[in-house]
Tab-separated table of N, CA and C and ligand atoms in Angstrom:
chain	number	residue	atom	x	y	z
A	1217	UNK	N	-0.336	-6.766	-2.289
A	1217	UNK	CA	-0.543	-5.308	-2.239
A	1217	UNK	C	-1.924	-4.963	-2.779
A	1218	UNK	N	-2.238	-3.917	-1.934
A	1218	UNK	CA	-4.225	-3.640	-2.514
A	1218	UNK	C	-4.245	-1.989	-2.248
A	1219	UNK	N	-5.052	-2.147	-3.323
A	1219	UNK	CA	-5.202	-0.334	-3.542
A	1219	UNK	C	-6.533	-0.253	-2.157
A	1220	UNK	N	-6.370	0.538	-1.676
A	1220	UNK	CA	-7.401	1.056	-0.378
A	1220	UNK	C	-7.820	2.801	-0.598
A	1221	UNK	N	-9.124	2.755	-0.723
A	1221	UNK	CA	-9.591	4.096	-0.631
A	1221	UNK	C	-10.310	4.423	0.884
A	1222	UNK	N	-9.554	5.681	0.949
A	1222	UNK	CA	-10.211	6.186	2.645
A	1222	UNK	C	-10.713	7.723	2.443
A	1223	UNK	N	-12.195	7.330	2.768
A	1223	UNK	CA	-12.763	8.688	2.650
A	1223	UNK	C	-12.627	9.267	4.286
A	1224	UNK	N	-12.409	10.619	3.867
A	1224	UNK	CA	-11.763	11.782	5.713
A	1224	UNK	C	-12.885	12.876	5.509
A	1225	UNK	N	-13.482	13.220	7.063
A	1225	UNK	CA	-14.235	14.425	6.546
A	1225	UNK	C	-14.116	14.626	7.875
A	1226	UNK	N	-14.239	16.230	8.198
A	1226	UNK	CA	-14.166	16.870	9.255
A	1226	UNK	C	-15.216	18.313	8.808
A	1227	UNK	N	-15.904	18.580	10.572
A	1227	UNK	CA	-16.739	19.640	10.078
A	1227	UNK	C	-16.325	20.522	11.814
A	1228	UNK	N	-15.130	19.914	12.413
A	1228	UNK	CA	-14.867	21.010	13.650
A	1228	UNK	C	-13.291	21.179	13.773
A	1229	UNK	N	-13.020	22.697	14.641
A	1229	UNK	CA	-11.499	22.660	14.430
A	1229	UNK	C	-11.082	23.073	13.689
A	1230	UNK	N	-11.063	23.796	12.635
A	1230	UNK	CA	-10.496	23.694	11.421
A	1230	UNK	C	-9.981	22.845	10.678
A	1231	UNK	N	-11.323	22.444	10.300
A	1231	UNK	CA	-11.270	21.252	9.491
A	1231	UNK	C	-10.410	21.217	7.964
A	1232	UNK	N	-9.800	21.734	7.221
A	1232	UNK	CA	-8.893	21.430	6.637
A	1232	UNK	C	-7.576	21.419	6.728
A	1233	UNK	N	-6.924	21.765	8.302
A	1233	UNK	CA	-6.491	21.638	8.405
A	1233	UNK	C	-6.334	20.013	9.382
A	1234	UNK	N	-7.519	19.649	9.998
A	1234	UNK	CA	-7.602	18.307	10.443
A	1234	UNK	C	-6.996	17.533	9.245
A	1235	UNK	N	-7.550	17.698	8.006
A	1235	UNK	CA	-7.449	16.569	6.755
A	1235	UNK	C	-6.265	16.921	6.776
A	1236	UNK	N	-5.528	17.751	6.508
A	1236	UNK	CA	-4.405	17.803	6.221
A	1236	UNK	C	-3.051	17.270	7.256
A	1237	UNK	N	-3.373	16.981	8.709
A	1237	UNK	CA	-3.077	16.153	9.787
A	1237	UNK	C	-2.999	14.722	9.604
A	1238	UNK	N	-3.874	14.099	8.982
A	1238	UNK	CA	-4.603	13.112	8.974
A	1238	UNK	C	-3.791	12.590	7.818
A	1239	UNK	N	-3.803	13.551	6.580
A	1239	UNK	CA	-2.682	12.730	5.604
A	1239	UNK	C	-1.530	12.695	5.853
A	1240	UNK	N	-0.922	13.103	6.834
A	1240	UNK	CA	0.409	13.639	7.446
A	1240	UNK	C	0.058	12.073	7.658
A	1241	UNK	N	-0.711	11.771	9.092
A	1241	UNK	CA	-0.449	10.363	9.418
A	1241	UNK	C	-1.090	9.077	8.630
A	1242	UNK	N	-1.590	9.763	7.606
A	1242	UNK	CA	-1.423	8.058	6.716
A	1242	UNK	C	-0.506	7.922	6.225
A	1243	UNK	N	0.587	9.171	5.797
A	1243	UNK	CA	1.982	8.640	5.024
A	1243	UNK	C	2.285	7.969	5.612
A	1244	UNK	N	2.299	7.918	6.815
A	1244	UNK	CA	3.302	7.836	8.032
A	1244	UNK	C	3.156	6.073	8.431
A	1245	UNK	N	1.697	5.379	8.174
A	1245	UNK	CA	1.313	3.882	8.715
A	1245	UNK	C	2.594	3.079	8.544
A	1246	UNK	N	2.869	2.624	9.103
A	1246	UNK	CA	3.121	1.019	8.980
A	1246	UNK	C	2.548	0.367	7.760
A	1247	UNK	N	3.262	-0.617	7.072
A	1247	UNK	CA	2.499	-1.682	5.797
A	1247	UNK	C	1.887	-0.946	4.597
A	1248	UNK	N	1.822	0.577	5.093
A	1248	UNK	CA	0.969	1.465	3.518
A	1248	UNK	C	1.708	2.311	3.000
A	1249	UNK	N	1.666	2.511	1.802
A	1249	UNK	CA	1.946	4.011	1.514
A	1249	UNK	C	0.928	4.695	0.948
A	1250	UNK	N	0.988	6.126	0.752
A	1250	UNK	CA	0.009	6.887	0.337
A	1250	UNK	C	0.744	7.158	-1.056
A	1251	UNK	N	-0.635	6.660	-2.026
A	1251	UNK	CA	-0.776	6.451	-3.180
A	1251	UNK	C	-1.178	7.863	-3.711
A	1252	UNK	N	-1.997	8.653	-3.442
A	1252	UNK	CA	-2.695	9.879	-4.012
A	1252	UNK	C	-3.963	10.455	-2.901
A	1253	UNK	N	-3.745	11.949	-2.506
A	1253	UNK	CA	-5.100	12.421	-2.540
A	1253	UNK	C	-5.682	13.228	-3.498
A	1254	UNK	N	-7.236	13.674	-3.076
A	1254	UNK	CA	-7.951	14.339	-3.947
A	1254	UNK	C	-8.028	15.233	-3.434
A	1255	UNK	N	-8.498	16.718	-4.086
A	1255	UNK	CA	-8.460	17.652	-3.126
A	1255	UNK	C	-9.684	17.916	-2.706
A	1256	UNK	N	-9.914	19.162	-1.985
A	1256	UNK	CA	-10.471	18.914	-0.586
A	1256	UNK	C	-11.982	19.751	-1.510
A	1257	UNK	N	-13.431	19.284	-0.844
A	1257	UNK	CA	-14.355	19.706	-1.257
A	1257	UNK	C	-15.231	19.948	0.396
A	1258	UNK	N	-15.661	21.433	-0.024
A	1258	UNK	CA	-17.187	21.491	0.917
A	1258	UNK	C	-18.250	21.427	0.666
A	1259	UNK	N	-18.720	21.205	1.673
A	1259	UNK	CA	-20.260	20.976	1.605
A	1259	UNK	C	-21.368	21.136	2.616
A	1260	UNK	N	-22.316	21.443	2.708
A	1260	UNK	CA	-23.366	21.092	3.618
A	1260	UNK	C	-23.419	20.158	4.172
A	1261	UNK	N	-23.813	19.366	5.503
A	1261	UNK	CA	-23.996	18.356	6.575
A	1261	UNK	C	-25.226	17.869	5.870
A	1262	UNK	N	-25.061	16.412	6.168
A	1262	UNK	CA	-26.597	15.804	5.280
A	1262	UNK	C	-27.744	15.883	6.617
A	1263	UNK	N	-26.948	16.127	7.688
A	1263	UNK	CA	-28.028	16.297	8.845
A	1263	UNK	C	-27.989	18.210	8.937
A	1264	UNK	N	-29.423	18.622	9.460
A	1264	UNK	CA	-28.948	20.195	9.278
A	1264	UNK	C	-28.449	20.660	10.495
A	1265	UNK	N	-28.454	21.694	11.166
A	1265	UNK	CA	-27.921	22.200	11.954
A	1265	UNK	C	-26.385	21.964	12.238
A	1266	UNK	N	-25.918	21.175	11.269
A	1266	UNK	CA	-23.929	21.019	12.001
A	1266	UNK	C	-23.507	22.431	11.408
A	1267	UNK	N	-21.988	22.089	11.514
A	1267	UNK	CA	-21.234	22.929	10.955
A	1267	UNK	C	-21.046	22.070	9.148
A	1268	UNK	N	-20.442	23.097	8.136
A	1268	UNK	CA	-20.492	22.913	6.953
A	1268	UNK	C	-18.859	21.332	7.141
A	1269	UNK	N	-19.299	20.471	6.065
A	1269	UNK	CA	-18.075	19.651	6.051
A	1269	UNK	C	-16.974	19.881	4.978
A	1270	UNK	N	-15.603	19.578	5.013
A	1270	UNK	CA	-14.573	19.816	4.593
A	1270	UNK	C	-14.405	17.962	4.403
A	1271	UNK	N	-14.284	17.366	2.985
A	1271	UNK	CA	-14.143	16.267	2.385
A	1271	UNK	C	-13.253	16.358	1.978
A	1272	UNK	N	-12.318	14.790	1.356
A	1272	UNK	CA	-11.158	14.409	0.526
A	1272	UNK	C	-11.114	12.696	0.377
A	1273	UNK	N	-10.726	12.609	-0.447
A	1273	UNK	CA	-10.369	10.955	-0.645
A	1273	UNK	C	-8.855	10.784	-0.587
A	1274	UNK	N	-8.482	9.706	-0.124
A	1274	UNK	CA	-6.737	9.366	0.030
A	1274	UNK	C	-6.776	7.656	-0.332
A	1275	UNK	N	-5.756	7.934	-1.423
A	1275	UNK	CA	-5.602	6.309	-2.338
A	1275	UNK	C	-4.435	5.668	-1.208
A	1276	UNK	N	-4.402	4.286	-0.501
A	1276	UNK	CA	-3.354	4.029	-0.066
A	1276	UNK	C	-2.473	2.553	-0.690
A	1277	UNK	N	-1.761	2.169	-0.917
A	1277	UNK	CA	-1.122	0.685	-1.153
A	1277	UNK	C	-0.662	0.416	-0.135
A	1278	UNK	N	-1.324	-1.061	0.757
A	1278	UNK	CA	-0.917	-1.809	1.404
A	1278	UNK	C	-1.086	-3.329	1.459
A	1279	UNK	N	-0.520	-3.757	2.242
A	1279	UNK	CA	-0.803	-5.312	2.640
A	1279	UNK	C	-1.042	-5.547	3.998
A	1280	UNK	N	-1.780	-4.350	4.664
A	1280	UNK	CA	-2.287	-4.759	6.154
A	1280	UNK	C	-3.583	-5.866	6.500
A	1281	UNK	N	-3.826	-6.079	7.106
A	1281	UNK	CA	-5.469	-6.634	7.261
A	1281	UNK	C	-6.537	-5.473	7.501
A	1282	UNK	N	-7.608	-6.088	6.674
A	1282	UNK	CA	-8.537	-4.445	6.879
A	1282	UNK	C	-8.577	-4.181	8.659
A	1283	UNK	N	-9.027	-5.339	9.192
A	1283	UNK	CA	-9.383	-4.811	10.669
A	1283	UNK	C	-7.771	-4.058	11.232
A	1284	UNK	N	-6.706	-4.568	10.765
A	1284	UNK	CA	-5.552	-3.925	11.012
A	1284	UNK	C	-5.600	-2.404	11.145
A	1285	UNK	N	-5.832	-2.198	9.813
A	1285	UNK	CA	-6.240	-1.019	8.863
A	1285	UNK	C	-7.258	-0.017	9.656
A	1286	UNK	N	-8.830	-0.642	10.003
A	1286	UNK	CA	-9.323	-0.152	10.840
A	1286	UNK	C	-8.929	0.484	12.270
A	1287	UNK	N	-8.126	-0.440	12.844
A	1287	UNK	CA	-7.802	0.163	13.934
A	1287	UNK	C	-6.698	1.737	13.967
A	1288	UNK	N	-6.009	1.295	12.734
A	1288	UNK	CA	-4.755	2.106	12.943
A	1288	UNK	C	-5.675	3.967	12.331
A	1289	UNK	N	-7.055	3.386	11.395
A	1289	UNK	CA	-7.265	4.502	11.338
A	1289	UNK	C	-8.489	5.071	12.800
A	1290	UNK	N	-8.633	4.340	13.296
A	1290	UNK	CA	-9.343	4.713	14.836
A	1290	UNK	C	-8.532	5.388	15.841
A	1291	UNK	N	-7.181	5.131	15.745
A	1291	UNK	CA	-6.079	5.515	16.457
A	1291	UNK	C	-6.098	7.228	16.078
A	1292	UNK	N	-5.651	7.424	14.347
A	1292	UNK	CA	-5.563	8.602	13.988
A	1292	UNK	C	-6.553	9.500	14.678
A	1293	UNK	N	-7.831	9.050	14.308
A	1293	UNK	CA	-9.206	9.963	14.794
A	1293	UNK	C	-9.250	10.421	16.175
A	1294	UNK	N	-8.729	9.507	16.931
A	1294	UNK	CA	-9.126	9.571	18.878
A	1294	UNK	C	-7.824	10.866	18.709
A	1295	UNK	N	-6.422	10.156	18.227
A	1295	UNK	CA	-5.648	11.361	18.741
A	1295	UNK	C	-5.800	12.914	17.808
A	1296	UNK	N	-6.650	12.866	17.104
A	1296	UNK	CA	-7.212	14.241	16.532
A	1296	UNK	C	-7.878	14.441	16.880
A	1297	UNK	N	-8.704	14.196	18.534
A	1297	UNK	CA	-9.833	14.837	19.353
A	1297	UNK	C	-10.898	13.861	19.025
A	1298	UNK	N	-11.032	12.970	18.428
A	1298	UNK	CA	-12.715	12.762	17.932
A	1298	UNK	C	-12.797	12.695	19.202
A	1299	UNK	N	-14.093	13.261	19.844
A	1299	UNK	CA	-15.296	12.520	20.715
A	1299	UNK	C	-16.584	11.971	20.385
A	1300	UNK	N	-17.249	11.116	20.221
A	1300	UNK	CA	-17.823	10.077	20.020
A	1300	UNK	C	-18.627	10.053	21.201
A	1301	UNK	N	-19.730	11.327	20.843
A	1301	UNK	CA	-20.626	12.190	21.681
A	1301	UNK	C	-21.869	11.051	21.295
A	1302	UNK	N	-22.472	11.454	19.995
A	1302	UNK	CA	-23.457	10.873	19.439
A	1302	UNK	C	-23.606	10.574	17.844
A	1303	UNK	N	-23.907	9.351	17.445
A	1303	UNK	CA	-23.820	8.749	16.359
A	1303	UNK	C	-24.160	9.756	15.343
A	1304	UNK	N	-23.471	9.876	14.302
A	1304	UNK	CA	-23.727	11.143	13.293
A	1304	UNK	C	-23.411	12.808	13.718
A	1305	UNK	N	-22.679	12.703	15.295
A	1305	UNK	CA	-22.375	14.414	15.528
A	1305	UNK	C	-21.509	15.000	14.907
A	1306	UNK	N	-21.237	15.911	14.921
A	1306	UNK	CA	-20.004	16.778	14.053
A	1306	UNK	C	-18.877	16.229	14.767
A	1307	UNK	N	-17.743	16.058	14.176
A	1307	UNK	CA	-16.218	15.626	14.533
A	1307	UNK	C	-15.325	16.171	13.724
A	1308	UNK	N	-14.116	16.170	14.828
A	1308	UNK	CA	-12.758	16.763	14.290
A	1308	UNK	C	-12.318	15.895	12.950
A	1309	UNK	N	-12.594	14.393	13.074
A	1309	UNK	CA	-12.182	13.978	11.928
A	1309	UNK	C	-12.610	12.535	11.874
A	1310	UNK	N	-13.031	12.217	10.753
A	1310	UNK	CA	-13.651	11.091	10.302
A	1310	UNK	C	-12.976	10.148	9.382
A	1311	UNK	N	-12.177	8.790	9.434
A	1311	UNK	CA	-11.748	8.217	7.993
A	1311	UNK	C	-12.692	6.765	8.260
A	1312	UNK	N	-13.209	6.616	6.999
A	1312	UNK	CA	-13.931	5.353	6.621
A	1312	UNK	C	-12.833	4.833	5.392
A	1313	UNK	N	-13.013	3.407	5.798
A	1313	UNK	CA	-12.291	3.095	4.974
A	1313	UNK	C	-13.806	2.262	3.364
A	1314	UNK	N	-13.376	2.978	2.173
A	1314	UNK	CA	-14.344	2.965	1.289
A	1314	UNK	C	-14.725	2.130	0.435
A	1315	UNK	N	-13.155	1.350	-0.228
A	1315	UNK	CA	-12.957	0.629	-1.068
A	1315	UNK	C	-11.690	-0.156	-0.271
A	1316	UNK	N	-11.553	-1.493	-0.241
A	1316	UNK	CA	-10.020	-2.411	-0.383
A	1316	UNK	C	-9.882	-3.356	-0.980
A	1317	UNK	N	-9.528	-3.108	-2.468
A	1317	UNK	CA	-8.808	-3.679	-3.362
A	1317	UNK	C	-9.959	-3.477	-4.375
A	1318	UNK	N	-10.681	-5.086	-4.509
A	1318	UNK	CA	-12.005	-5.751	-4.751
A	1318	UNK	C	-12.522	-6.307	-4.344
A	1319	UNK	N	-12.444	-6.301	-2.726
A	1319	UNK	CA	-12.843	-7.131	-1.953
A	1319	UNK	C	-14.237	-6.620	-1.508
A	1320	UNK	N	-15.440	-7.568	-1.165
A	1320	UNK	CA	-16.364	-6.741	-0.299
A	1320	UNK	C	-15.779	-7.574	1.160
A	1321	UNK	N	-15.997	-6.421	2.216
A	1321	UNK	CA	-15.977	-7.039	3.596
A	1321	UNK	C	-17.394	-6.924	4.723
A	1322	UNK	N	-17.404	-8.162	4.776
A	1322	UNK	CA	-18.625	-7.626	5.702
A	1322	UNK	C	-17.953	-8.524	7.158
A	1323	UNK	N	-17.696	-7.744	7.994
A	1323	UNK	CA	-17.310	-7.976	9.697
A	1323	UNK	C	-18.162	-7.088	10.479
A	1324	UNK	N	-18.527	-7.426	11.526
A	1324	UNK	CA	-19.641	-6.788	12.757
A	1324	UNK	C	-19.175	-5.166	12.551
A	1325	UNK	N	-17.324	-5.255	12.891
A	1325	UNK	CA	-16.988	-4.167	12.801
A	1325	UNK	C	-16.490	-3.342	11.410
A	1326	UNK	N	-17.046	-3.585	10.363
A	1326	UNK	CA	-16.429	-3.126	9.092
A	1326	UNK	C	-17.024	-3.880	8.019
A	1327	UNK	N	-17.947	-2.947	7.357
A	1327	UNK	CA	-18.721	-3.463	6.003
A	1327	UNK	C	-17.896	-2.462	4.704
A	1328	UNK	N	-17.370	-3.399	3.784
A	1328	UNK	CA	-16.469	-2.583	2.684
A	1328	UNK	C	-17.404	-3.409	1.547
A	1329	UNK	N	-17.797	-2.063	0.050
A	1329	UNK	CA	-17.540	-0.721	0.173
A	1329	UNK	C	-18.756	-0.041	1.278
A	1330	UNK	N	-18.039	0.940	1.879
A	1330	UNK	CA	-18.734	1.577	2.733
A	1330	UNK	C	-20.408	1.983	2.193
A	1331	UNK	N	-21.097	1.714	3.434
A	1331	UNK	CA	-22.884	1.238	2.881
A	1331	UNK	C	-23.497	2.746	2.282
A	1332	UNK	N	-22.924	4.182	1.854
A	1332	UNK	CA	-23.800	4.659	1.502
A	1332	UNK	C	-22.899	5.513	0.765
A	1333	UNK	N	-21.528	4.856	0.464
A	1333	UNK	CA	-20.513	5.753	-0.604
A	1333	UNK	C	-21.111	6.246	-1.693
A	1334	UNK	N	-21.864	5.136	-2.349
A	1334	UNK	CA	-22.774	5.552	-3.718
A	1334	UNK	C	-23.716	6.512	-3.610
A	1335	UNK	N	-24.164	6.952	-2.702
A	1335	UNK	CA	-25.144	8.199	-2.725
A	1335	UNK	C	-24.369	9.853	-2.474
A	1336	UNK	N	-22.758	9.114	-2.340
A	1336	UNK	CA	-22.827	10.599	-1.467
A	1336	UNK	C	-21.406	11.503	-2.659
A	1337	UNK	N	-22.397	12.577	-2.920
A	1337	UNK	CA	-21.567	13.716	-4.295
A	1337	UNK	C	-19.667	13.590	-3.319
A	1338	UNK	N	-20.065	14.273	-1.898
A	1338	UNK	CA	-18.518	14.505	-1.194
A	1338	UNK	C	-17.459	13.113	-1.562
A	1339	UNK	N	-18.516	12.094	-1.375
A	1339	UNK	CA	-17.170	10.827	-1.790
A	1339	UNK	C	-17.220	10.744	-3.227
A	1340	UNK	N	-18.321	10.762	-4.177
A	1340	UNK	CA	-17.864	9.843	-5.469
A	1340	UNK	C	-17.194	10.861	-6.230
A	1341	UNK	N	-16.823	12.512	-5.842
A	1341	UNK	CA	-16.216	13.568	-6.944
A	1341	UNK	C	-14.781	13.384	-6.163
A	1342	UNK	N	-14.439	13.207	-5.402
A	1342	UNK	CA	-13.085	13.034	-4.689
A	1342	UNK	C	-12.592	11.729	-5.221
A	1343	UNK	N	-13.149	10.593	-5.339
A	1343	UNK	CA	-12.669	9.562	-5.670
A	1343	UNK	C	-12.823	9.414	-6.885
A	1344	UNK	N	-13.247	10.027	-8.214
A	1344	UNK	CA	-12.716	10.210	-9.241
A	1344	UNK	C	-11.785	10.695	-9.854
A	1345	UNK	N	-11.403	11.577	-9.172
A	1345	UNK	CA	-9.875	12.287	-9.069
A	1345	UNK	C	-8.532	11.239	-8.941
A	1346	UNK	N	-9.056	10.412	-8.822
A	1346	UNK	CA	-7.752	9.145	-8.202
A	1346	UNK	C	-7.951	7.912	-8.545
A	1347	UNK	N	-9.170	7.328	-9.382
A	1347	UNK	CA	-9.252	5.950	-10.278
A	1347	UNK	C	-9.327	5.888	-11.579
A	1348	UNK	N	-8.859	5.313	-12.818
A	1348	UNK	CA	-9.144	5.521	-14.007
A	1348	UNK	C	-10.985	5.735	-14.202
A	1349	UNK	N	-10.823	6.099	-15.335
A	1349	UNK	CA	-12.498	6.398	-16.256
A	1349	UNK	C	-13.144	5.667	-15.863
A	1350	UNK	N	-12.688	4.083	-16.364
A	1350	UNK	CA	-13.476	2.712	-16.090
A	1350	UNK	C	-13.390	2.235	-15.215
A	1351	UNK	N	-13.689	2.822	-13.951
A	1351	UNK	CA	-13.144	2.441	-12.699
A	1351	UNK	C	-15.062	1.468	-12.206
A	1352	UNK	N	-14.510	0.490	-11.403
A	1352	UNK	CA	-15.756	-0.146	-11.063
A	1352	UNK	C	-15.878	-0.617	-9.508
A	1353	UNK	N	-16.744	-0.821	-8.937
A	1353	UNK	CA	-17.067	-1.041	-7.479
A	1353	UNK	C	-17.270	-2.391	-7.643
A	1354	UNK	N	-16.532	-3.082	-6.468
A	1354	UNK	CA	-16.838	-4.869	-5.988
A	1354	UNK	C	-18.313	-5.593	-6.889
A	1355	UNK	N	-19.356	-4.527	-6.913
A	1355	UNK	CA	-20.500	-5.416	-7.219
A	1355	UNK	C	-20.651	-5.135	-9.108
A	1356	UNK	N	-19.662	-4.194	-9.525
A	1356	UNK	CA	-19.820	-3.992	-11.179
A	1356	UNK	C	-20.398	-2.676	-11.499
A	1357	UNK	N	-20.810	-1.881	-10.796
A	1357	UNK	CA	-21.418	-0.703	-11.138
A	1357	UNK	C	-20.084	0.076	-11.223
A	1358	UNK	N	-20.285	0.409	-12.394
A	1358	UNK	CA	-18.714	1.261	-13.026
A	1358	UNK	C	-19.342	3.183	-12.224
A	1359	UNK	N	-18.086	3.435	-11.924
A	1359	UNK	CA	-17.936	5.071	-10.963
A	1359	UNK	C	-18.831	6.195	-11.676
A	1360	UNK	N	-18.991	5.922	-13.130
A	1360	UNK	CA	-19.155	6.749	-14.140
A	1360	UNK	C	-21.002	6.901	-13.869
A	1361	UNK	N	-21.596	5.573	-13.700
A	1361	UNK	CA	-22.778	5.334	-13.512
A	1361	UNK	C	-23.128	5.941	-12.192
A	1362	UNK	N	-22.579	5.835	-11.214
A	1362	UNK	CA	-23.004	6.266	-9.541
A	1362	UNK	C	-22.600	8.199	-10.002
A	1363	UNK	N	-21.912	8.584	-10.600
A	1363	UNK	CA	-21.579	10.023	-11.106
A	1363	UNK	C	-22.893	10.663	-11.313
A	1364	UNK	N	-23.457	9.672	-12.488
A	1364	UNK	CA	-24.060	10.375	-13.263
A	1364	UNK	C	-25.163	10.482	-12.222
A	1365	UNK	N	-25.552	9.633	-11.336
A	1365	UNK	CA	-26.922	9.602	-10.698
A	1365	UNK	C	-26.817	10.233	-9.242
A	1366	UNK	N	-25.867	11.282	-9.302
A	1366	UNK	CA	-25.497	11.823	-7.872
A	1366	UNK	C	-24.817	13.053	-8.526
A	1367	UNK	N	-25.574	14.258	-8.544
A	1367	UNK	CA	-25.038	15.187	-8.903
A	1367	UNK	C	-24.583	16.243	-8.207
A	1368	UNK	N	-23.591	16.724	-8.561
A	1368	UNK	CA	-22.516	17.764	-7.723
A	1368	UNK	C	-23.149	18.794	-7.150
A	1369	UNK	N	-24.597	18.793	-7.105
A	1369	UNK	CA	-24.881	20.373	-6.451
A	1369	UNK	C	-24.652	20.558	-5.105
A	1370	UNK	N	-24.247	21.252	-4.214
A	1370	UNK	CA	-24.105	21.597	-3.413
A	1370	UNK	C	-22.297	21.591	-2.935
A	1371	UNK	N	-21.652	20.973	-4.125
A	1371	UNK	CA	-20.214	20.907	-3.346
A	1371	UNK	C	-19.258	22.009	-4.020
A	1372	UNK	N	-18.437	22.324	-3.545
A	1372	UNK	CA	-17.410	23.095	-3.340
A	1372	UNK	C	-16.351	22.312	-3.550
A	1373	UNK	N	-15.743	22.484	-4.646
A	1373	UNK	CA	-14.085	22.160	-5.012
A	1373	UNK	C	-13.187	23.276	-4.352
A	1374	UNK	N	-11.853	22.592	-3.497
A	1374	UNK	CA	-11.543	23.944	-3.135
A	1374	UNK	C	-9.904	24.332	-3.368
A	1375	UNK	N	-10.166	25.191	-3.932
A	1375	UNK	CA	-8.245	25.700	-4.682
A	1375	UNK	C	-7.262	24.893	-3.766
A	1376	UNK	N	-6.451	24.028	-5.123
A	1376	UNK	CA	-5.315	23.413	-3.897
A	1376	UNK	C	-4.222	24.636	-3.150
B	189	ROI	N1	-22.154	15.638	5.427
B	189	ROI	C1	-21.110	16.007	4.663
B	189	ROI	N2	-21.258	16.977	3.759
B	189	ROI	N3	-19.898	15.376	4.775
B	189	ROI	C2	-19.703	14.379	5.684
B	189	ROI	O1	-18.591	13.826	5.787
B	189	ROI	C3	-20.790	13.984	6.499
B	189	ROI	N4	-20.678	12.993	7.429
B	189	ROI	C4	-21.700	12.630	8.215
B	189	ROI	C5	-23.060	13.254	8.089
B	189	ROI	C6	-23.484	13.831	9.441
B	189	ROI	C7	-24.023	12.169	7.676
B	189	ROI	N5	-23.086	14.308	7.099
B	189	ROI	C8	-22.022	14.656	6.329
B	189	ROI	O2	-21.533	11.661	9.099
């Protein structure tokens, strides 16, 4: 059994209500259960002109295979509309998978932890909500350190 973090973000559709779809069907996997989410934060698009994004982190326990894992969350996305217009466009809904276990993965199709989690305020304030204090990433950089050097401006915590 391995703790799995999946970061979800949607910026079309009504996007909190996408996330809130989306955790509907991670309860729901095969081999996982849903461990905890965080609640939902907005924010600005790191590219400009989108629409504003609607973030969350979701803790899962399973024993799938990541590429397993991958697919089943590719499944979720297609049947929540994604179209997969152009690399980085706005979408109905997005899950990366962030963290699994302590593993790093590097496959053609799937590099874990996801290559730019550490820079980004929407993932590392959601996923503090759901790991202890001393929580640490595959390579040793404890959560507390990537916190401090990525600061919350621009996000929106939003009333559960
Ligand atoms: N910006 C925000 N705020 N949240 C996202 O999930 C997000 N995802 C993206 C890009 C376009 C980089 N910007 C984002 O893919």
């Amino acid at each position: 059994m391995e703790r799995i973090y999946i970061g979800m973000g949607s910026n079309l559709a009504a996007p909190a209500q996408q996330l809130r779809s989306a955790i509907d069907a991670l309860a729901h996997l095969p081999g996982t259960a849903l461990a905890g989410v965080s609640a939902f934060y907005q924010s600005d698009s790191l590219l400009p002109g989108q629409p504003r994004y609607t973030n969350a982190v979701a803790a899962l326990d399973g024993t799938l295979a990541p590429l397993a894992l991958l697919d089943a969350l590719q499944t979720i996305e297609n049947d929540q509309g994604r179209e997969r217009v152009e690399r980085w466009g706005p979408r109905t809904l997005d899950l990366d998978i962030l963290l699994f276990g302590d593993r790093p993965i590097d496959e053609p199709r799937l590099k874990v932890p996801h290559y730019q989690m550490h820079l980004r305020a929407f993932v590392l304030y959601p996923l503090a909500e759901l790991v202890p204090a001393d929580f640490q990433l595959p390579d040793g950089q404890t959560l507390s350190e990537l916190l401090a050097a990525c600061p919350f401006v621009g996000l929106e915590r939003l009333p559960l």
